[in-house]
Short mmCIF file of C-alpha atoms in Angstrom, two decimals:
data_model
loop_
_atom_site.label_atom_id
_atom_site.label_comp_id
_atom_site.label_asym_id
_atom_site.label_seq_id
_atom_site.Cartn_x
_atom_site.Cartn_y
_atom_site.Cartn_z
CA MET A 71 6.98 -49.47 -37.72
CA ARG A 72 7.85 -50.16 -41.33
CA ALA A 73 5.50 -47.41 -42.43
CA PHE A 74 7.27 -45.11 -39.98
CA ASN A 75 10.67 -46.02 -41.43
CA ALA A 76 9.33 -45.49 -44.91
CA GLU A 77 8.06 -42.04 -43.96
CA LEU A 78 11.43 -41.13 -42.46
CA SER A 79 13.22 -42.24 -45.58
CA LYS A 80 10.80 -40.30 -47.79
CA LEU A 81 11.31 -37.18 -45.72
CA PHE A 82 15.08 -37.40 -45.76
CA SER A 83 15.17 -37.84 -49.50
CA LEU A 84 13.21 -34.66 -50.20
CA PRO A 85 15.46 -31.95 -51.59
CA GLY A 86 13.54 -29.19 -49.85
CA ILE A 87 14.06 -30.76 -46.47
CA TRP A 88 17.70 -29.67 -46.36
CA LEU A 89 16.53 -26.10 -46.56
CA ALA A 90 14.32 -26.81 -43.55
CA PHE A 91 17.21 -28.33 -41.63
CA LEU A 92 19.48 -25.46 -42.51
CA ILE A 93 16.97 -22.85 -41.37
CA GLY A 94 15.90 -24.80 -38.31
CA ALA A 95 19.41 -25.46 -37.06
CA PHE A 96 21.15 -22.19 -37.80
CA ALA A 97 18.58 -19.40 -38.03
CA PRO A 98 17.98 -19.42 -34.23
CA ALA A 99 21.71 -19.20 -33.62
CA VAL A 100 22.15 -16.30 -36.02
CA ILE A 101 19.22 -14.38 -34.55
CA THR A 102 20.51 -15.08 -31.06
CA ALA A 103 23.96 -13.89 -32.02
CA LEU A 104 22.54 -10.58 -33.23
CA ASP A 105 20.41 -10.26 -30.13
CA SER A 106 23.33 -11.13 -27.85
CA ILE A 107 25.51 -8.46 -29.40
CA VAL A 108 22.84 -5.87 -28.72
CA GLN A 109 22.36 -7.26 -25.21
CA LYS A 110 26.03 -7.10 -24.41
CA GLU A 111 26.15 -3.41 -25.17
CA GLU A 112 23.12 -2.90 -22.98
CA ILE A 113 24.65 -4.89 -20.12
CA ILE A 114 27.86 -2.90 -20.28
CA ALA A 115 25.80 0.28 -20.32
CA GLY A 116 23.77 -1.14 -17.44
CA VAL A 117 20.38 -0.75 -19.05
CA SER A 118 19.56 -4.33 -19.91
CA THR A 119 16.01 -5.27 -19.08
CA ARG A 120 15.42 -8.52 -20.90
CA LEU A 121 18.49 -10.59 -20.23
CA SER A 122 16.47 -13.67 -19.36
CA GLU A 123 14.95 -13.65 -22.83
CA VAL A 124 18.16 -13.92 -24.76
CA GLY A 125 18.17 -16.95 -27.01
CA TYR A 126 14.49 -17.66 -26.73
CA ILE A 127 13.63 -15.10 -29.34
CA GLY A 128 15.79 -17.01 -31.76
CA LEU A 129 13.97 -20.20 -30.91
CA ALA A 130 10.61 -18.49 -31.37
CA LEU A 131 11.53 -17.35 -34.85
CA GLY A 132 13.54 -20.39 -35.87
CA VAL A 133 10.34 -22.37 -35.90
CA GLN A 134 10.24 -21.58 -39.63
CA GLY A 135 12.35 -24.66 -40.21
CA VAL A 136 9.80 -27.08 -38.84
CA ILE A 137 6.98 -25.26 -40.62
CA ILE A 138 8.72 -26.05 -43.89
CA LEU A 139 9.19 -29.61 -42.69
CA GLY A 140 5.54 -30.12 -41.83
CA VAL A 141 4.25 -28.51 -45.02
CA LEU A 142 6.67 -30.34 -47.29
CA ALA A 143 5.91 -33.70 -45.70
CA VAL A 144 2.38 -33.53 -47.07
CA SER A 145 2.59 -31.24 -50.08
CA SER A 146 5.33 -33.37 -51.64
CA GLU A 147 2.91 -36.29 -51.65
CA TYR A 148 0.35 -34.32 -53.57
CA LEU A 149 2.75 -32.76 -56.06
CA THR A 150 1.69 -33.86 -59.52
CA GLU A 151 4.52 -35.03 -61.66
CA SER A 152 4.94 -33.87 -65.22
CA SER A 153 2.79 -35.45 -67.87
CA GLU A 154 5.95 -36.90 -69.41
CA SER A 155 6.44 -39.17 -66.40
CA GLY A 156 2.85 -40.24 -66.11
CA GLY A 157 1.25 -37.31 -64.33
CA GLY A 158 0.89 -39.28 -61.10
CA ALA A 159 1.17 -38.13 -57.54
CA GLN A 160 3.23 -39.87 -54.87
CA ILE A 161 0.19 -40.19 -52.64
CA THR A 162 -1.36 -42.94 -54.80
CA THR A 163 1.79 -45.04 -54.47
CA SER A 164 2.01 -44.35 -50.74
CA LEU A 165 -1.56 -45.41 -50.16
CA THR A 166 -1.12 -48.52 -52.27
CA ALA A 167 1.78 -49.56 -50.08
CA VAL A 168 0.14 -48.60 -46.77
CA ALA A 169 -3.51 -49.29 -47.32
CA SER A 170 -4.80 -48.00 -44.00
CA ARG A 171 -5.05 -44.26 -44.25
CA LEU A 172 -5.02 -43.81 -40.51
CA HIS A 173 -1.78 -45.77 -40.21
CA PHE A 174 -0.30 -43.75 -43.01
CA LEU A 175 -1.24 -40.52 -41.28
CA LEU A 176 0.06 -41.67 -37.92
CA ALA A 177 3.35 -42.82 -39.44
CA LYS A 178 3.78 -39.48 -41.15
CA ALA A 179 2.93 -37.52 -38.04
CA GLY A 180 5.34 -39.69 -36.06
CA ALA A 181 8.16 -39.11 -38.51
CA VAL A 182 7.57 -35.36 -38.51
CA THR A 183 7.44 -35.33 -34.69
CA VAL A 184 10.71 -37.20 -34.33
CA ILE A 185 12.51 -35.02 -36.84
CA SER A 186 11.25 -31.78 -35.35
CA ILE A 187 12.23 -32.83 -31.82
CA LEU A 188 15.73 -33.67 -33.03
CA LEU A 189 15.92 -30.46 -35.04
CA CYS A 190 14.87 -28.43 -32.02
CA ILE A 191 17.50 -30.08 -29.85
CA VAL A 192 20.14 -29.22 -32.43
CA ALA A 193 18.81 -25.66 -32.57
CA ILE A 194 18.93 -25.38 -28.78
CA MET A 195 22.52 -26.57 -28.75
CA THR A 196 23.63 -24.09 -31.40
CA THR A 197 21.67 -21.29 -29.72
CA VAL A 198 23.02 -21.95 -26.23
CA SER A 199 26.59 -22.22 -27.43
CA THR A 200 26.24 -19.01 -29.42
CA THR A 201 25.01 -17.24 -26.33
CA TYR A 202 27.91 -18.49 -24.25
CA LEU A 203 30.34 -17.54 -26.94
CA ILE A 204 29.14 -13.95 -27.18
CA LEU A 205 27.84 -13.10 -23.73
CA GLY A 206 30.45 -15.07 -21.80
CA GLU A 207 30.08 -14.50 -18.09
CA TYR A 208 26.79 -12.65 -18.46
CA THR A 209 24.98 -15.64 -19.85
CA PRO A 210 21.79 -16.36 -17.96
CA ALA A 211 21.10 -19.91 -16.93
CA PHE A 212 18.94 -21.82 -19.37
CA GLU A 213 16.14 -23.55 -17.50
CA TRP A 214 15.17 -27.01 -18.57
CA SER A 215 11.46 -26.40 -18.31
CA ARG A 216 11.64 -23.56 -20.78
CA LEU A 217 13.79 -25.50 -23.20
CA ILE A 218 11.31 -28.36 -23.07
CA GLY A 219 8.60 -25.78 -23.75
CA ALA A 220 10.51 -24.70 -26.84
CA VAL A 221 10.74 -28.31 -28.02
CA CYS A 222 6.99 -28.71 -27.53
CA TYR A 223 6.35 -25.47 -29.40
CA TRP A 224 8.38 -26.64 -32.38
CA THR A 225 6.77 -30.05 -32.46
CA PHE A 226 3.24 -28.71 -32.20
CA THR A 227 3.91 -26.15 -34.90
CA ALA A 228 5.23 -28.85 -37.23
CA LEU A 229 2.14 -30.96 -36.58
CA LEU A 230 -0.15 -27.97 -37.16
CA ALA A 231 1.58 -27.30 -40.47
CA LEU A 232 1.13 -30.95 -41.41
CA GLY A 233 -2.55 -30.98 -40.50
CA ILE A 234 -3.34 -27.76 -42.34
CA THR A 235 -1.49 -28.86 -45.46
CA LEU A 236 -3.40 -32.12 -45.42
CA LEU A 237 -6.58 -30.07 -45.68
CA THR A 238 -5.40 -27.73 -48.42
CA LYS A 239 -3.26 -30.29 -50.31
CA ASN A 240 -1.23 -27.41 -51.69
CA GLY A 241 1.86 -26.20 -49.89
CA ILE A 242 1.78 -22.55 -50.86
CA ILE A 243 -1.06 -21.27 -48.69
CA PRO A 244 -0.15 -22.95 -45.38
CA LEU A 245 3.49 -22.08 -45.91
CA ALA A 246 2.73 -18.41 -46.48
CA VAL A 247 0.23 -18.10 -43.65
CA LEU A 248 2.30 -19.95 -41.07
CA MET A 249 5.57 -18.28 -42.00
CA ILE A 250 4.09 -14.82 -41.72
CA ASN A 251 2.29 -15.73 -38.55
CA SER A 252 5.43 -16.90 -36.81
CA SER A 253 7.36 -13.85 -37.91
CA VAL A 254 7.72 -10.49 -36.27
CA VAL A 255 4.53 -9.13 -37.79
CA SER A 256 2.25 -11.90 -36.64
CA PHE A 257 -1.47 -11.87 -37.34
CA SER A 258 -2.10 -12.91 -33.77
CA VAL A 259 -0.52 -9.78 -32.36
CA LEU A 260 -2.70 -7.71 -34.65
CA LEU A 261 -5.85 -9.61 -33.80
CA TYR A 262 -5.04 -9.23 -30.14
CA LYS A 263 -5.52 -5.51 -30.54
CA VAL A 264 -9.05 -6.20 -31.71
CA THR A 265 -10.19 -9.01 -29.48
CA LYS A 266 -8.80 -10.70 -26.42
CA LEU A 267 -9.86 -14.05 -27.87
CA ALA A 268 -6.70 -13.94 -29.97
CA LEU A 269 -4.85 -15.04 -26.86
CA TYR A 270 -6.17 -18.50 -27.49
CA LEU A 271 -4.70 -18.77 -30.99
CA PRO A 272 -2.21 -21.63 -31.15
CA ASP A 273 0.97 -19.70 -31.76
CA ARG A 274 0.19 -17.03 -29.21
CA ALA A 275 -0.67 -19.57 -26.54
CA GLY A 276 2.22 -21.82 -27.50
CA LEU A 277 4.78 -19.06 -27.14
CA GLU A 278 3.86 -18.80 -23.48
CA MET A 279 5.53 -22.16 -22.97
CA PHE A 280 8.90 -20.51 -23.06
CA MET A 281 8.62 -16.77 -23.64
CA PHE A 282 8.21 -15.03 -20.31
CA THR A 283 8.66 -11.60 -21.65
CA SER A 284 6.37 -8.70 -21.16
CA ASP A 285 8.38 -6.11 -23.00
CA THR A 286 10.19 -6.96 -26.19
CA PRO A 287 11.36 -4.35 -28.64
CA PHE A 288 8.79 -5.13 -31.30
CA THR A 289 5.72 -6.34 -29.49
CA GLY A 290 5.99 -3.98 -26.56
CA SER A 291 3.53 -4.32 -23.76
CA LEU A 292 1.20 -6.32 -25.99
CA PHE A 293 2.96 -9.41 -24.98
CA ASP A 294 1.88 -9.65 -21.37
CA ARG A 295 1.56 -13.06 -19.81
CA PHE A 296 -1.88 -14.55 -19.72
CA HIS A 297 -1.46 -18.27 -19.38
CA ASN A 298 1.08 -20.17 -17.38
CA PRO A 299 3.41 -22.34 -19.47
CA PHE A 300 1.36 -25.44 -18.87
CA THR A 301 -1.97 -23.92 -19.90
CA GLY A 302 -0.33 -22.37 -22.93
CA GLY A 303 0.95 -25.75 -24.00
CA LEU A 304 -2.42 -27.32 -23.35
CA ILE A 305 -4.21 -24.74 -25.52
CA MET A 306 -1.79 -25.31 -28.36
CA PHE A 307 -2.06 -29.07 -27.97
CA THR A 308 -5.85 -28.82 -28.18
CA TRP A 309 -5.49 -26.95 -31.45
CA VAL A 310 -3.18 -29.63 -32.80
CA VAL A 311 -5.60 -32.38 -31.78
CA VAL A 312 -8.63 -30.61 -33.26
CA ILE A 313 -6.90 -29.89 -36.56
CA PHE A 314 -5.65 -33.43 -36.70
CA ILE A 315 -9.07 -34.93 -36.13
CA ILE A 316 -10.55 -32.76 -38.87
CA ALA A 317 -7.67 -33.58 -41.20
CA ALA A 318 -7.95 -37.29 -40.45
CA ILE A 319 -11.67 -37.33 -41.17
CA VAL A 320 -11.27 -35.36 -44.40
CA PHE A 321 -8.32 -37.49 -45.47
CA HIS A 322 -10.22 -40.65 -44.73
CA ARG A 323 -13.26 -39.65 -46.74
CA ARG A 324 -11.59 -37.92 -49.64
CA ASP A 325 -10.86 -39.50 -52.96
CA VAL A 326 -7.09 -39.56 -53.45
CA ALA A 327 -7.25 -38.20 -56.95
CA ALA A 328 -9.67 -35.42 -56.07
CA MET B 257 6.29 -18.11 -92.14
CA SER B 258 7.88 -14.76 -91.53
CA VAL B 259 6.24 -12.38 -89.17
CA SER B 260 7.20 -8.76 -88.57
CA SER B 261 8.89 -8.24 -85.25
CA SER B 262 6.29 -5.96 -83.69
CA ARG B 263 3.60 -8.47 -84.57
CA LYS B 264 5.73 -11.23 -83.10
CA ILE B 265 6.06 -9.40 -79.82
CA MET B 266 2.35 -8.78 -79.69
CA GLN B 267 1.68 -12.46 -80.23
CA ILE B 268 4.10 -13.50 -77.52
CA PHE B 269 2.60 -10.93 -75.21
CA GLY B 270 -0.89 -12.21 -75.91
CA ALA B 271 0.20 -15.77 -75.26
CA GLU B 272 1.86 -14.89 -71.96
CA LEU B 273 -1.15 -12.90 -70.83
CA ASP B 274 -3.39 -15.80 -71.77
CA LYS B 275 -1.29 -18.24 -69.79
CA LEU B 276 -1.39 -16.04 -66.72
CA ILE B 277 -5.12 -15.43 -66.93
CA THR B 278 -5.94 -19.10 -67.28
CA LEU B 279 -3.88 -20.06 -64.24
CA PRO B 280 -6.53 -20.83 -61.60
CA LEU B 281 -4.12 -20.38 -58.68
CA ILE B 282 -3.50 -16.78 -59.66
CA TRP B 283 -7.16 -15.87 -59.36
CA LEU B 284 -7.38 -17.74 -56.09
CA THR B 285 -4.39 -15.82 -54.76
CA LEU B 286 -5.77 -12.48 -55.87
CA MET B 287 -9.22 -13.14 -54.45
CA SER B 288 -7.90 -14.24 -51.10
CA THR B 289 -5.50 -11.30 -50.99
CA PHE B 290 -8.40 -8.96 -51.59
CA ILE B 291 -10.56 -10.51 -48.88
CA LEU B 292 -7.69 -10.78 -46.44
CA ASN B 293 -6.83 -7.14 -47.04
CA LEU B 294 -10.34 -6.03 -46.19
CA ALA B 295 -10.32 -8.15 -43.05
CA LEU B 296 -6.96 -6.70 -42.02
CA ALA B 297 -8.13 -3.18 -42.78
CA ALA B 298 -11.12 -3.84 -40.55
CA ALA B 299 -8.83 -5.09 -37.79
CA PHE B 300 -6.49 -2.14 -38.07
CA THR B 301 -9.37 0.30 -38.20
CA SER B 302 -10.99 -1.03 -35.08
CA ALA B 303 -7.61 -1.12 -33.35
CA GLY B 304 -7.09 2.47 -34.45
CA LEU B 305 -10.53 3.49 -33.19
CA GLN B 306 -9.87 2.00 -29.80
CA GLY B 307 -6.54 3.76 -29.61
CA THR B 308 -5.90 7.41 -29.97
CA ALA B 309 -8.85 8.40 -32.09
CA GLY B 310 -8.58 11.52 -34.13
CA THR B 311 -4.82 11.70 -34.31
CA GLN B 312 -4.20 9.06 -36.90
CA SER B 313 -4.70 9.68 -40.55
CA ILE B 314 -6.77 7.52 -42.85
CA LEU B 315 -3.76 6.73 -44.96
CA ASN B 316 -1.72 5.44 -42.07
CA ILE B 317 -4.40 3.01 -41.02
CA GLY B 318 -5.60 2.13 -44.49
CA LEU B 319 -2.14 1.23 -45.67
CA ALA B 320 -1.08 -0.51 -42.48
CA SER B 321 -2.12 -3.79 -44.00
CA MET B 322 0.41 -3.33 -46.81
CA GLY B 323 2.95 -5.29 -44.83
CA TYR B 324 0.78 -8.36 -45.05
CA LEU B 325 -0.58 -7.56 -48.46
CA GLN B 326 2.79 -7.93 -50.13
CA ALA B 327 2.78 -11.63 -49.27
CA GLY B 328 -0.08 -12.15 -51.71
CA PHE B 329 1.82 -10.38 -54.44
CA ILE B 330 5.01 -12.28 -53.71
CA ILE B 331 3.03 -15.50 -54.19
CA LEU B 332 1.56 -14.09 -57.40
CA GLY B 333 4.99 -13.37 -58.85
CA ILE B 334 6.40 -16.75 -57.89
CA LEU B 335 3.39 -18.58 -59.29
CA ALA B 336 3.67 -16.79 -62.60
CA THR B 337 7.16 -18.07 -63.32
CA CYS B 338 7.29 -21.32 -61.35
CA SER B 339 4.08 -22.68 -62.86
CA GLU B 340 6.01 -23.15 -66.08
CA TYR B 341 8.29 -25.64 -64.41
CA THR B 342 5.68 -27.92 -62.89
CA GLY B 343 4.78 -30.45 -65.50
CA GLY B 344 7.16 -29.49 -68.27
CA GLN B 345 5.12 -26.61 -69.67
CA ILE B 346 8.39 -24.79 -70.17
CA ARG B 347 9.40 -27.11 -73.01
CA THR B 348 6.18 -26.43 -74.88
CA THR B 349 6.64 -22.72 -74.30
CA LEU B 350 10.19 -22.73 -75.60
CA THR B 351 9.28 -24.85 -78.61
CA THR B 352 6.73 -22.30 -79.75
CA ILE B 353 8.75 -19.26 -78.68
CA PRO B 354 12.43 -20.05 -79.19
CA TRP B 355 13.60 -16.58 -78.11
CA ARG B 356 14.24 -16.99 -74.43
CA GLY B 357 15.15 -13.47 -73.44
CA LEU B 358 12.18 -12.07 -75.29
CA GLN B 359 9.87 -14.66 -73.79
CA LEU B 360 10.85 -13.98 -70.18
CA SER B 361 10.73 -10.21 -70.55
CA THR B 362 7.28 -10.35 -72.13
CA LYS B 363 6.19 -12.57 -69.28
CA HIS B 364 7.24 -9.88 -66.82
CA LEU B 365 5.45 -7.30 -68.90
CA ALA B 366 2.25 -9.34 -68.96
CA LEU B 367 2.53 -9.89 -65.22
CA ALA B 368 2.89 -6.16 -64.68
CA MET B 369 -0.21 -5.58 -66.82
CA ILE B 370 -2.22 -7.80 -64.50
CA THR B 371 -0.64 -6.60 -61.28
CA ILE B 372 -1.01 -2.86 -61.72
CA PRO B 373 -4.83 -2.66 -61.81
CA VAL B 374 -5.26 -5.34 -59.17
CA ALA B 375 -2.74 -3.76 -56.82
CA PHE B 376 -4.42 -0.40 -57.23
CA ILE B 377 -7.86 -1.82 -56.52
CA ILE B 378 -6.69 -3.74 -53.49
CA ALA B 379 -4.73 -0.87 -51.99
CA ALA B 380 -7.56 1.55 -52.68
CA SER B 381 -10.16 -0.74 -51.14
CA GLY B 382 -8.26 -0.78 -47.86
CA VAL B 383 -8.02 3.00 -47.75
CA LEU B 384 -11.64 3.37 -48.81
CA TYR B 385 -12.84 1.06 -46.08
CA THR B 386 -10.89 2.99 -43.48
CA PHE B 387 -12.21 6.24 -44.87
CA ILE B 388 -15.82 5.10 -44.58
CA MET B 389 -15.34 3.81 -41.07
CA ILE B 390 -13.53 6.70 -39.46
CA ARG B 391 -14.23 9.74 -41.57
CA ASP B 392 -15.76 11.55 -38.59
CA THR B 393 -12.75 11.35 -36.35
CA ALA B 394 -9.78 11.27 -38.66
CA VAL B 395 -7.73 14.15 -39.89
CA VAL B 396 -8.86 15.36 -43.27
CA ILE B 397 -6.44 14.67 -46.08
CA GLU B 398 -6.43 16.20 -49.49
CA ILE B 399 -7.47 13.97 -52.33
CA ASP B 400 -4.16 14.64 -54.12
CA THR B 401 -2.17 13.13 -51.29
CA ILE B 402 -4.35 10.06 -51.30
CA ILE B 403 -3.91 9.55 -55.01
CA THR B 404 -0.14 10.00 -54.89
CA THR B 405 0.14 7.58 -52.02
CA LEU B 406 -2.03 5.02 -53.75
CA ILE B 407 0.04 5.25 -56.90
CA GLY B 408 3.14 4.74 -54.77
CA ALA B 409 1.61 1.72 -53.12
CA THR B 410 0.60 0.27 -56.48
CA GLY B 411 4.10 0.81 -57.79
CA TYR B 412 5.61 -0.86 -54.75
CA LEU B 413 3.37 -3.92 -55.04
CA THR B 414 4.04 -4.21 -58.76
CA LEU B 415 7.79 -4.00 -58.30
CA THR B 416 7.60 -6.59 -55.53
CA THR B 417 5.65 -8.91 -57.80
CA LEU B 418 8.16 -8.53 -60.62
CA LEU B 419 11.06 -9.10 -58.23
CA SER B 420 9.40 -12.27 -56.95
CA ALA B 421 8.80 -13.42 -60.51
CA ALA B 422 12.48 -12.95 -61.29
CA ILE B 423 13.51 -14.88 -58.17
CA GLY B 424 11.01 -17.57 -59.10
CA ALA B 425 12.55 -17.83 -62.57
CA LEU B 426 15.99 -18.12 -60.98
CA LEU B 427 15.09 -20.82 -58.46
CA ARG B 428 12.51 -22.56 -60.66
CA ARG B 429 10.81 -24.27 -57.71
CA THR B 430 7.92 -22.81 -55.80
CA THR B 431 8.79 -23.79 -52.25
CA PRO B 432 12.40 -22.55 -52.04
CA ALA B 433 11.45 -19.33 -53.80
CA LEU B 434 8.57 -18.79 -51.40
CA VAL B 435 10.73 -19.53 -48.36
CA VAL B 436 13.51 -17.24 -49.49
CA LEU B 437 11.24 -14.31 -50.30
CA LEU B 438 8.89 -14.57 -47.34
CA GLY B 439 11.87 -15.18 -45.07
CA TYR B 440 13.53 -12.03 -46.33
CA TYR B 441 10.48 -9.78 -46.31
CA PHE B 442 8.97 -10.92 -43.05
CA ILE B 443 11.84 -12.12 -40.89
CA VAL B 444 15.29 -11.04 -41.98
CA SER B 445 14.42 -7.49 -42.90
CA PRO B 446 12.40 -6.56 -39.77
CA LEU B 447 14.95 -8.26 -37.53
CA MET B 448 17.83 -6.36 -39.07
CA ARG B 449 15.97 -3.15 -38.42
CA ILE B 450 15.54 -4.05 -34.75
CA PHE B 451 18.89 -5.56 -33.93
CA LEU B 452 21.22 -3.53 -36.03
CA PRO B 453 20.07 0.06 -35.75
CA GLY B 454 23.55 1.17 -36.79
CA ILE B 455 23.10 0.04 -40.34
CA ASN B 456 19.64 1.48 -40.85
CA LYS B 457 21.11 3.96 -43.25
CA TYR B 458 22.24 1.15 -45.53
CA LEU B 459 19.01 -0.78 -45.12
CA ASN B 460 17.36 2.04 -47.00
CA TYR B 461 19.02 0.71 -50.09
CA PHE B 462 17.42 -2.72 -49.87
CA PRO B 463 14.40 -3.33 -52.09
CA ASP B 464 11.72 -3.57 -49.43
CA THR B 465 12.76 -0.63 -47.27
CA ALA B 466 13.40 1.59 -50.28
CA GLY B 467 10.06 0.55 -51.69
CA ASN B 468 8.33 1.43 -48.46
CA TYR B 469 9.20 5.06 -49.00
CA MET B 470 7.10 5.00 -52.15
CA TYR B 471 3.92 5.14 -50.13
CA MET B 472 4.80 5.71 -46.48
CA PRO B 473 3.72 9.07 -45.16
CA ARG B 474 6.95 10.62 -44.01
CA SER B 475 7.57 11.57 -40.45
CA PRO B 476 9.67 14.71 -40.19
CA ASP B 477 11.71 13.57 -37.17
CA ASP B 478 13.31 10.67 -39.01
CA ILE B 479 16.67 11.61 -40.48
CA ASN B 480 17.47 8.77 -42.87
CA VAL B 481 14.50 8.98 -45.13
CA LEU B 482 14.38 8.89 -48.85
CA THR B 483 12.01 10.83 -50.99
CA PRO B 484 9.37 8.74 -52.79
CA MET B 485 11.28 9.29 -56.02
CA GLN B 486 14.54 7.97 -54.58
CA GLY B 487 12.71 4.98 -53.16
CA THR B 488 11.11 4.22 -56.49
CA GLY B 489 14.43 4.49 -58.25
CA ILE B 490 16.22 2.17 -55.88
CA SER B 491 13.60 -0.54 -55.85
CA MET B 492 13.25 -0.29 -59.61
CA LEU B 493 16.99 -0.81 -59.92
CA TRP B 494 16.78 -3.92 -57.74
CA THR B 495 13.91 -5.31 -59.75
CA LEU B 496 15.62 -4.65 -63.07
CA MET B 497 18.81 -6.19 -61.77
CA PHE B 498 17.07 -9.38 -60.69
CA ILE B 499 15.14 -9.58 -63.95
CA THR B 500 18.37 -9.20 -65.90
CA VAL B 501 20.10 -11.89 -63.86
CA ALA B 502 17.08 -14.16 -64.32
CA ILE B 503 17.09 -13.60 -68.08
CA VAL B 504 20.83 -14.26 -68.34
CA PHE B 505 20.48 -17.52 -66.40
CA TYR B 506 17.39 -18.43 -68.38
CA CYS B 507 19.25 -18.05 -71.66
CA LYS B 508 22.29 -19.98 -70.48
CA ARG B 509 20.62 -22.78 -68.62
CA ASP B 510 19.25 -26.08 -69.79
CA ALA B 511 15.48 -25.95 -69.57
#
């Protein structure tokens, strides 16, 4: 519990984390606002086809915030300080204080999970209120199961980012790969054109937890449903567990300084 | 010791080039970009073969991976400037070279020297792979067109790298710079194109969209297109503007 508190305090005192909060809390709302404006015109013209999707697209893209959170949580530990202040890394201090590496890892994962759940709830609130504000009476009902799916998607993504960064130790590569992959031009969509196995990639499967769409403007008919929300979540969860086990083993065996 | 100014610039240039070449992360980035590009070209090619074979040109498929490729070059640019700030290297640099404006502009020059050949090789490798794979079915293109397009693509990647380097020098930290640039190139810009079709005409004047016209084969039915020359000019202006702002801040700010 004390390790958990320590991890929370470390995370909140990172300067980069405010960027993550800012993006996580407001990017979904902004994207939703833009989408809602387009939707409203379509509704008035009577050609709207994807009303039930409004808002969720913002949540799918706003996941950037928790990616930053997950990556920073680990990469900040490994950041070497300047030679003028000793050239040490925070990780040596952290592991001196919490000697059990497994406990350390669990505390960190717990802190990241809690923060990303809270962040997602904030994002859902801003997104839903934006939708009501712009669409007014046309607003579709937001189903709880889908919102919970979105929360799961955010949490799993944050944990994936954490696990991958633990393996690479450097924040740049996981940040770049995950950010691009959760964007509009995702690798998974491209791979899907080549092999159907891409459906089992974590982000693609995880999106099924709350995206019911089969025809969005940028993915088109590529985005048919293949799993039900529960299976999608299960596939993504399996990925998280596998990556975590690998990361835990590597972290346990690796020399801190290496 | 007094040194003539041309000799001084050459020395600074040599030092900057040396610093960039000895940065292990830069080689790692370039290698993985190269490999990733080939993998993506393979994916696009096989997707193109499954689709409407024979109608697509080699250039379209070979350069389709450019969208992803620029991420590698954005990282390259950011690394080049932000690496100075991890571990206080910047103070050593400024002690030996006390002319800040000169130092930062030579750094950009050295970065361009590295980027141009690498960007050309990487872009060409993608097109070459596609050419080998689908030369039987694809439409034949003249060699001149291919060369012009490749030069455009190289120019675009180089300008993107320099722009990222300037942003990196402004923000001085790797993570925020990376988030800002990747967020703009991969999320904000495509979303604006989808959600706000009304302002597409103005989007042409943003660095990434303008730069795209440097190598994109033009489709005649699109009205708001720029010529490759206009695109080059606009993205060059953006890059120069950011470099200037970065240099001004660099000169004013406490290191």
